[in-house]
Amino acid sequence: MAYVPIITAVELGIVDRLTRGLGRMVDEVKTYGGEFDDDAFDTVVRRFPAAWVTFGGVRRTEPHSTSRNQWRAEATFVVMVGARSLRSEEAARHGGAAKAEVGTNLIVSAVRLLLNQQDLGLPVRELQPGAIRTLFNTRTRDEAISVFALEFHTAWVEDTLFLGAFAHGEAEDSLSRLFEAYGGQIDPAPADWQATLLRYHLKRARPHAADAEDRIEPKEKS
């Protein structure tokens, strides 16, 4: 199994959940690819009602442990929802009598219900709802459009390498394997644990001679 970055996994997890949950409430749910740029805007409006998902960035990163070998990244993802109406700006937001006239307000409520406190089956903190912002609320020559952006906050834990160390190949789905595939420097894999020897010094007069010792070895696999 190929390694999937956590950012990609969360984006695709949100798309999958909204696709299954919203059903025919929207015509499509996709990751955002610049659909609201000026050159593509007229085309994308024709696909309303729809939703797009994008990564909004990491707000801050803090130590997850006192040893600082793991860091907790606080991240934001954004879901943009859009709807249109041939009648009015209000109808684009509130919807209309026809079932196809959904309205952005209804989609906003549905998206938040589907995503709030969900971890998408991933090693992340449950999604927490954030701000809702108006991106477009206007009327063109032919129709009215309404687009909102919904923020969701989550967090995950990232590992670090020892000082001066490079990654080494591990499982097939490990990020470390990618460095090797792209010709990056790789450290030898750490040796398997063979045993741990514990020596107990009870008498100060003989600091170099142990009074007792234990040898701990891994159990043989049955």
PDB file of C-alpha atoms in Angstrom:
ATOM      1  CA  MET A   1       0.000   0.000   0.000  1.00  0.00           C
ATOM      2  CA  ALA A   2       1.437   3.377  -1.029  1.00  0.00           C
ATOM      3  CA  TYR A   3       1.949   6.115   1.550  1.00  0.00           C
ATOM      4  CA  VAL A   4      -0.852   8.709   1.621  1.00  0.00           C
ATOM      5  CA  PRO A   5      -0.043  12.063   3.288  1.00  0.00           C
ATOM      6  CA  ILE A   6      -2.419  12.855   6.138  1.00  0.00           C
ATOM      7  CA  ILE A   7      -3.503  16.089   4.411  1.00  0.00           C
ATOM      8  CA  THR A   8      -4.554  14.121   1.326  1.00  0.00           C
ATOM      9  CA  ALA A   9      -6.253  11.454   3.435  1.00  0.00           C
ATOM     10  CA  VAL A  10      -8.362  14.026   5.301  1.00  0.00           C
ATOM     11  CA  GLU A  11      -9.327  15.847   2.086  1.00  0.00           C
ATOM     12  CA  LEU A  12     -10.415  12.611   0.401  1.00  0.00           C
ATOM     13  CA  GLY A  13     -12.154  11.429   3.580  1.00  0.00           C
ATOM     14  CA  ILE A  14     -14.247  14.588   3.677  1.00  0.00           C
ATOM     15  CA  VAL A  15     -15.092  14.274  -0.021  1.00  0.00           C
ATOM     16  CA  ASP A  16     -16.160  10.651   0.445  1.00  0.00           C
ATOM     17  CA  ARG A  17     -18.341  11.347   3.482  1.00  0.00           C
ATOM     18  CA  LEU A  18     -20.038  14.350   1.877  1.00  0.00           C
ATOM     19  CA  THR A  19     -20.584  12.477  -1.396  1.00  0.00           C
ATOM     20  CA  ARG A  20     -22.328   9.649   0.412  1.00  0.00           C
ATOM     21  CA  GLY A  21     -24.148  11.851   2.895  1.00  0.00           C
ATOM     22  CA  LEU A  22     -25.403  14.667   0.684  1.00  0.00           C
ATOM     23  CA  GLY A  23     -26.611  12.378  -2.090  1.00  0.00           C
ATOM     24  CA  ARG A  24     -28.570  14.286  -4.744  1.00  0.00           C
ATOM     25  CA  MET A  25     -28.582  17.473  -2.651  1.00  0.00           C
ATOM     26  CA  VAL A  26     -25.543  18.470  -4.750  1.00  0.00           C
ATOM     27  CA  ASP A  27     -24.430  17.595  -8.260  1.00  0.00           C
ATOM     28  CA  GLU A  28     -20.803  16.976  -7.241  1.00  0.00           C
ATOM     29  CA  VAL A  29     -18.320  16.978  -4.362  1.00  0.00           C
ATOM     30  CA  LYS A  30     -14.651  17.416  -5.312  1.00  0.00           C
ATOM     31  CA  THR A  31     -11.330  18.640  -3.999  1.00  0.00           C
ATOM     32  CA  TYR A  32     -10.859  22.283  -4.909  1.00  0.00           C
ATOM     33  CA  GLY A  33      -8.803  23.001  -8.018  1.00  0.00           C
ATOM     34  CA  GLY A  34      -9.198  26.725  -8.636  1.00  0.00           C
ATOM     35  CA  GLU A  35     -12.809  26.495  -9.788  1.00  0.00           C
ATOM     36  CA  PHE A  36     -13.546  30.030  -8.558  1.00  0.00           C
ATOM     37  CA  ASP A  37     -10.802  31.652 -10.623  1.00  0.00           C
ATOM     38  CA  ASP A  38     -12.148  34.231 -13.058  1.00  0.00           C
ATOM     39  CA  ASP A  39     -11.525  32.148 -16.175  1.00  0.00           C
ATOM     40  CA  ALA A  40     -13.397  29.100 -14.871  1.00  0.00           C
ATOM     41  CA  PHE A  41     -16.130  30.739 -12.802  1.00  0.00           C
ATOM     42  CA  ASP A  42     -18.866  30.798 -15.438  1.00  0.00           C
ATOM     43  CA  THR A  43     -18.338  27.122 -16.159  1.00  0.00           C
ATOM     44  CA  VAL A  44     -18.365  26.021 -12.544  1.00  0.00           C
ATOM     45  CA  VAL A  45     -21.561  27.928 -11.744  1.00  0.00           C
ATOM     46  CA  ARG A  46     -23.395  25.680 -14.182  1.00  0.00           C
ATOM     47  CA  ARG A  47     -22.539  22.735 -11.912  1.00  0.00           C
ATOM     48  CA  PHE A  48     -24.219  24.265  -8.833  1.00  0.00           C
ATOM     49  CA  PRO A  49     -25.323  23.062  -6.340  1.00  0.00           C
ATOM     50  CA  ALA A  50     -21.923  21.610  -5.486  1.00  0.00           C
ATOM     51  CA  ALA A  51     -19.242  21.378  -2.799  1.00  0.00           C
ATOM     52  CA  TRP A  52     -15.442  21.571  -2.856  1.00  0.00           C
ATOM     53  CA  VAL A  53     -12.901  20.589  -0.215  1.00  0.00           C
ATOM     54  CA  THR A  54      -9.448  22.096   0.313  1.00  0.00           C
ATOM     55  CA  PHE A  55      -6.668  22.219   2.898  1.00  0.00           C
ATOM     56  CA  GLY A  56      -6.622  25.566   4.681  1.00  0.00           C
ATOM     57  CA  GLY A  57      -3.217  25.243   6.339  1.00  0.00           C
ATOM     58  CA  VAL A  58      -1.661  24.462   9.724  1.00  0.00           C
ATOM     59  CA  ARG A  59      -2.383  27.194  12.268  1.00  0.00           C
ATOM     60  CA  ARG A  60       0.302  26.145  14.754  1.00  0.00           C
ATOM     61  CA  THR A  61       2.490  23.207  15.748  1.00  0.00           C
ATOM     62  CA  GLU A  62       3.352  22.424  19.365  1.00  0.00           C
ATOM     63  CA  PRO A  63       5.372  19.709  21.140  1.00  0.00           C
ATOM     64  CA  HIS A  64       3.266  16.625  21.844  1.00  0.00           C
ATOM     65  CA  SER A  65       5.762  15.178  24.340  1.00  0.00           C
ATOM     66  CA  THR A  66       8.409  16.560  26.658  1.00  0.00           C
ATOM     67  CA  SER A  67      11.131  14.841  24.614  1.00  0.00           C
ATOM     68  CA  ARG A  68       9.920  16.744  21.526  1.00  0.00           C
ATOM     69  CA  ASN A  69      10.128  13.618  19.372  1.00  0.00           C
ATOM     70  CA  GLN A  70       6.496  14.167  18.367  1.00  0.00           C
ATOM     71  CA  TRP A  71       4.677  17.355  17.397  1.00  0.00           C
ATOM     72  CA  ARG A  72       0.967  18.128  17.292  1.00  0.00           C
ATOM     73  CA  ALA A  73      -0.155  20.004  14.170  1.00  0.00           C
ATOM     74  CA  GLU A  74      -3.366  22.058  14.414  1.00  0.00           C
ATOM     75  CA  ALA A  75      -4.878  22.195  10.927  1.00  0.00           C
ATOM     76  CA  THR A  76      -7.853  23.719   9.117  1.00  0.00           C
ATOM     77  CA  PHE A  77      -9.821  22.319   6.195  1.00  0.00           C
ATOM     78  CA  VAL A  78     -12.378  24.296   4.211  1.00  0.00           C
ATOM     79  CA  VAL A  79     -15.564  23.120   2.515  1.00  0.00           C
ATOM     80  CA  MET A  80     -17.004  25.538  -0.058  1.00  0.00           C
ATOM     81  CA  VAL A  81     -20.652  25.113  -1.044  1.00  0.00           C
ATOM     82  CA  GLY A  82     -22.437  26.876  -3.877  1.00  0.00           C
ATOM     83  CA  ALA A  83     -25.983  27.135  -5.214  1.00  0.00           C
ATOM     84  CA  ARG A  84     -27.728  29.276  -7.829  1.00  0.00           C
ATOM     85  CA  SER A  85     -31.215  30.477  -8.624  1.00  0.00           C
ATOM     86  CA  LEU A  86     -32.822  31.978 -11.698  1.00  0.00           C
ATOM     87  CA  ARG A  87     -35.221  33.923  -9.450  1.00  0.00           C
ATOM     88  CA  SER A  88     -33.372  35.844  -6.731  1.00  0.00           C
ATOM     89  CA  GLU A  89     -30.395  36.045  -4.401  1.00  0.00           C
ATOM     90  CA  GLU A  90     -32.671  35.039  -1.539  1.00  0.00           C
ATOM     91  CA  ALA A  91     -33.712  31.888  -3.382  1.00  0.00           C
ATOM     92  CA  ALA A  92     -30.045  31.007  -3.965  1.00  0.00           C
ATOM     93  CA  ARG A  93     -29.600  30.989  -0.188  1.00  0.00           C
ATOM     94  CA  HIS A  94     -33.008  29.850   1.061  1.00  0.00           C
ATOM     95  CA  GLY A  95     -33.915  27.479  -1.750  1.00  0.00           C
ATOM     96  CA  GLY A  96     -37.201  27.298  -3.583  1.00  0.00           C
ATOM     97  CA  ALA A  97     -40.338  25.253  -3.985  1.00  0.00           C
ATOM     98  CA  ALA A  98     -38.721  22.824  -6.427  1.00  0.00           C
ATOM     99  CA  LYS A  99     -36.663  19.995  -4.938  1.00  0.00           C
ATOM    100  CA  ALA A 100     -33.689  20.929  -7.124  1.00  0.00           C
ATOM    101  CA  GLU A 101     -33.593  24.456  -5.638  1.00  0.00           C
ATOM    102  CA  VAL A 102     -31.644  23.451  -2.563  1.00  0.00           C
ATOM    103  CA  GLY A 103     -30.130  26.747  -1.439  1.00  0.00           C
ATOM    104  CA  THR A 104     -26.768  27.206   0.254  1.00  0.00           C
ATOM    105  CA  ASN A 105     -28.215  27.561   3.763  1.00  0.00           C
ATOM    106  CA  LEU A 106     -29.522  24.002   3.664  1.00  0.00           C
ATOM    107  CA  ILE A 107     -26.241  22.647   2.279  1.00  0.00           C
ATOM    108  CA  VAL A 108     -24.304  24.464   5.024  1.00  0.00           C
ATOM    109  CA  SER A 109     -26.444  22.856   7.725  1.00  0.00           C
ATOM    110  CA  ALA A 110     -26.128  19.424   6.125  1.00  0.00           C
ATOM    111  CA  VAL A 111     -22.332  19.660   5.737  1.00  0.00           C
ATOM    112  CA  ARG A 112     -21.813  20.668   9.358  1.00  0.00           C
ATOM    113  CA  LEU A 113     -24.040  17.866  10.598  1.00  0.00           C
ATOM    114  CA  LEU A 114     -22.154  15.317   8.491  1.00  0.00           C
ATOM    115  CA  LEU A 115     -18.655  16.477   9.526  1.00  0.00           C
ATOM    116  CA  ASN A 116     -18.892  17.771  13.099  1.00  0.00           C
ATOM    117  CA  GLN A 117     -17.011  15.483  15.534  1.00  0.00           C
ATOM    118  CA  GLN A 118     -16.056  12.984  12.797  1.00  0.00           C
ATOM    119  CA  ASP A 119     -12.546  11.513  12.511  1.00  0.00           C
ATOM    120  CA  LEU A 120     -13.180   9.938   9.060  1.00  0.00           C
ATOM    121  CA  GLY A 121     -11.544   6.725  10.283  1.00  0.00           C
ATOM    122  CA  LEU A 122      -8.151   8.489  10.370  1.00  0.00           C
ATOM    123  CA  PRO A 123      -5.610   9.134  13.175  1.00  0.00           C
ATOM    124  CA  VAL A 124      -6.761  12.741  13.634  1.00  0.00           C
ATOM    125  CA  ARG A 125      -8.731  14.655  16.231  1.00  0.00           C
ATOM    126  CA  GLU A 126     -12.444  14.803  15.482  1.00  0.00           C
ATOM    127  CA  LEU A 127     -13.355  17.648  13.137  1.00  0.00           C
ATOM    128  CA  GLN A 128     -14.484  20.753  14.997  1.00  0.00           C
ATOM    129  CA  PRO A 129     -16.700  23.334  13.242  1.00  0.00           C
ATOM    130  CA  GLY A 130     -15.238  26.795  12.758  1.00  0.00           C
ATOM    131  CA  ALA A 131     -16.117  29.995  10.955  1.00  0.00           C
ATOM    132  CA  ILE A 132     -18.534  30.312   8.037  1.00  0.00           C
ATOM    133  CA  ARG A 133     -17.702  33.030   5.512  1.00  0.00           C
ATOM    134  CA  THR A 134     -19.540  34.410   2.494  1.00  0.00           C
ATOM    135  CA  LEU A 135     -17.465  34.100  -0.687  1.00  0.00           C
ATOM    136  CA  PHE A 136     -20.094  35.181  -3.229  1.00  0.00           C
ATOM    137  CA  ASN A 137     -23.609  36.470  -2.757  1.00  0.00           C
ATOM    138  CA  THR A 138     -24.514  38.294  -5.920  1.00  0.00           C
ATOM    139  CA  ARG A 139     -26.560  38.306  -9.078  1.00  0.00           C
ATOM    140  CA  THR A 140     -25.286  38.061 -12.628  1.00  0.00           C
ATOM    141  CA  ARG A 141     -27.242  38.975 -15.745  1.00  0.00           C
ATOM    142  CA  ASP A 142     -28.999  35.601 -15.813  1.00  0.00           C
ATOM    143  CA  GLU A 143     -29.059  34.222 -12.266  1.00  0.00           C
ATOM    144  CA  ALA A 144     -28.187  34.710  -8.613  1.00  0.00           C
ATOM    145  CA  ILE A 145     -25.358  32.765  -6.962  1.00  0.00           C
ATOM    146  CA  SER A 146     -24.460  32.077  -3.356  1.00  0.00           C
ATOM    147  CA  VAL A 147     -21.190  30.523  -2.150  1.00  0.00           C
ATOM    148  CA  PHE A 148     -20.087  29.960   1.457  1.00  0.00           C
ATOM    149  CA  ALA A 149     -16.817  28.666   2.938  1.00  0.00           C
ATOM    150  CA  LEU A 150     -17.026  26.460   6.038  1.00  0.00           C
ATOM    151  CA  GLU A 151     -13.965  25.883   8.227  1.00  0.00           C
ATOM    152  CA  PHE A 152     -13.278  22.661  10.123  1.00  0.00           C
ATOM    153  CA  HIS A 153     -10.391  22.248  12.571  1.00  0.00           C
ATOM    154  CA  THR A 154      -8.511  19.065  13.391  1.00  0.00           C
ATOM    155  CA  ALA A 155      -5.071  17.943  14.583  1.00  0.00           C
ATOM    156  CA  TRP A 156      -2.627  15.082  14.177  1.00  0.00           C
ATOM    157  CA  VAL A 157       0.707  13.982  15.629  1.00  0.00           C
ATOM    158  CA  GLU A 158       3.880  14.050  13.537  1.00  0.00           C
ATOM    159  CA  ASP A 159       7.051  12.092  14.343  1.00  0.00           C
ATOM    160  CA  THR A 160      10.575  13.505  14.162  1.00  0.00           C
ATOM    161  CA  LEU A 161      13.976  12.012  13.411  1.00  0.00           C
ATOM    162  CA  PHE A 162      16.826  11.869  15.910  1.00  0.00           C
ATOM    163  CA  LEU A 163      19.296  14.740  15.689  1.00  0.00           C
ATOM    164  CA  GLY A 164      21.361  14.298  12.526  1.00  0.00           C
ATOM    165  CA  ALA A 165      19.548  11.113  11.497  1.00  0.00           C
ATOM    166  CA  PHE A 166      17.886  10.278   8.185  1.00  0.00           C
ATOM    167  CA  ALA A 167      14.887   8.066   7.580  1.00  0.00           C
ATOM    168  CA  HIS A 168      15.174   4.326   7.084  1.00  0.00           C
ATOM    169  CA  GLY A 169      12.849   1.976   5.204  1.00  0.00           C
ATOM    170  CA  GLU A 170      10.150   0.330   7.264  1.00  0.00           C
ATOM    171  CA  ALA A 171       6.634  -0.779   6.287  1.00  0.00           C
ATOM    172  CA  GLU A 172       5.365  -0.515   2.718  1.00  0.00           C
ATOM    173  CA  ASP A 173       3.029   2.352   3.672  1.00  0.00           C
ATOM    174  CA  SER A 174       5.732   4.321   5.495  1.00  0.00           C
ATOM    175  CA  LEU A 175       6.850   7.817   4.501  1.00  0.00           C
ATOM    176  CA  SER A 176      10.418   6.608   5.016  1.00  0.00           C
ATOM    177  CA  ARG A 177      10.174   4.337   1.961  1.00  0.00           C
ATOM    178  CA  LEU A 178       9.582   7.365  -0.268  1.00  0.00           C
ATOM    179  CA  PHE A 179      12.992   8.838   0.506  1.00  0.00           C
ATOM    180  CA  GLU A 180      14.625   5.687  -0.788  1.00  0.00           C
ATOM    181  CA  ALA A 181      12.385   5.613  -3.875  1.00  0.00           C
ATOM    182  CA  TYR A 182      13.385   9.187  -4.757  1.00  0.00           C
ATOM    183  CA  GLY A 183      17.073   8.700  -4.095  1.00  0.00           C
ATOM    184  CA  GLY A 184      17.204  10.430  -0.723  1.00  0.00           C
ATOM    185  CA  GLN A 185      19.762   9.495   1.909  1.00  0.00           C
ATOM    186  CA  ILE A 186      18.701   6.523   4.014  1.00  0.00           C
ATOM    187  CA  ASP A 187      20.074   5.334   7.362  1.00  0.00           C
ATOM    188  CA  PRO A 188      20.460   1.597   8.055  1.00  0.00           C
ATOM    189  CA  ALA A 189      17.498   0.076   9.834  1.00  0.00           C
ATOM    190  CA  PRO A 190      18.043  -0.255  13.598  1.00  0.00           C
ATOM    191  CA  ALA A 191      19.121  -3.689  14.767  1.00  0.00           C
ATOM    192  CA  ASP A 192      16.487  -5.975  16.232  1.00  0.00           C
ATOM    193  CA  TRP A 193      16.389  -6.052  20.025  1.00  0.00           C
ATOM    194  CA  GLN A 194      18.203  -9.136  21.265  1.00  0.00           C
ATOM    195  CA  ALA A 195      18.299  -8.743  25.033  1.00  0.00           C
ATOM    196  CA  THR A 196      18.589  -6.305  27.933  1.00  0.00           C
ATOM    197  CA  LEU A 197      21.006  -6.997  30.803  1.00  0.00           C
ATOM    198  CA  LEU A 198      20.205  -5.451  34.186  1.00  0.00           C
ATOM    199  CA  ARG A 199      22.936  -5.401  36.849  1.00  0.00           C
ATOM    200  CA  TYR A 200      22.207  -4.574  40.489  1.00  0.00           C
ATOM    201  CA  HIS A 201      24.920  -3.048  42.709  1.00  0.00           C
ATOM    202  CA  LEU A 202      23.942  -3.249  46.365  1.00  0.00           C
ATOM    203  CA  LYS A 203      27.346  -2.813  48.023  1.00  0.00           C
ATOM    204  CA  ARG A 204      29.290   0.390  47.527  1.00  0.00           C
ATOM    205  CA  ALA A 205      32.552  -1.330  48.421  1.00  0.00           C
ATOM    206  CA  ARG A 206      32.425  -3.327  45.194  1.00  0.00           C
ATOM    207  CA  PRO A 207      31.238  -0.863  42.536  1.00  0.00           C
ATOM    208  CA  HIS A 208      32.428  -2.985  39.613  1.00  0.00           C
ATOM    209  CA  ALA A 209      30.985  -6.305  40.693  1.00  0.00           C
ATOM    210  CA  ALA A 210      27.227  -6.766  40.425  1.00  0.00           C
ATOM    211  CA  ASP A 211      25.450  -8.430  43.325  1.00  0.00           C
ATOM    212  CA  ALA A 212      22.747  -9.725  40.965  1.00  0.00           C
ATOM    213  CA  GLU A 213      21.728  -9.470  37.361  1.00  0.00           C
ATOM    214  CA  ASP A 214      18.744 -10.195  35.139  1.00  0.00           C
ATOM    215  CA  ARG A 215      18.746 -10.853  31.422  1.00  0.00           C
ATOM    216  CA  ILE A 216      15.553  -9.977  29.591  1.00  0.00           C
ATOM    217  CA  GLU A 217      15.070 -11.547  26.177  1.00  0.00           C
ATOM    218  CA  PRO A 218      12.195 -11.433  23.680  1.00  0.00           C
ATOM    219  CA  LYS A 219       9.768 -14.316  23.792  1.00  0.00           C
ATOM    220  CA  GLU A 220      10.049 -16.843  21.008  1.00  0.00           C
ATOM    221  CA  LYS A 221       7.177 -16.717  18.544  1.00  0.00           C
ATOM    222  CA  SER A 222       5.008 -19.789  18.781  1.00  0.00           C
TER     223      SER A 222
END
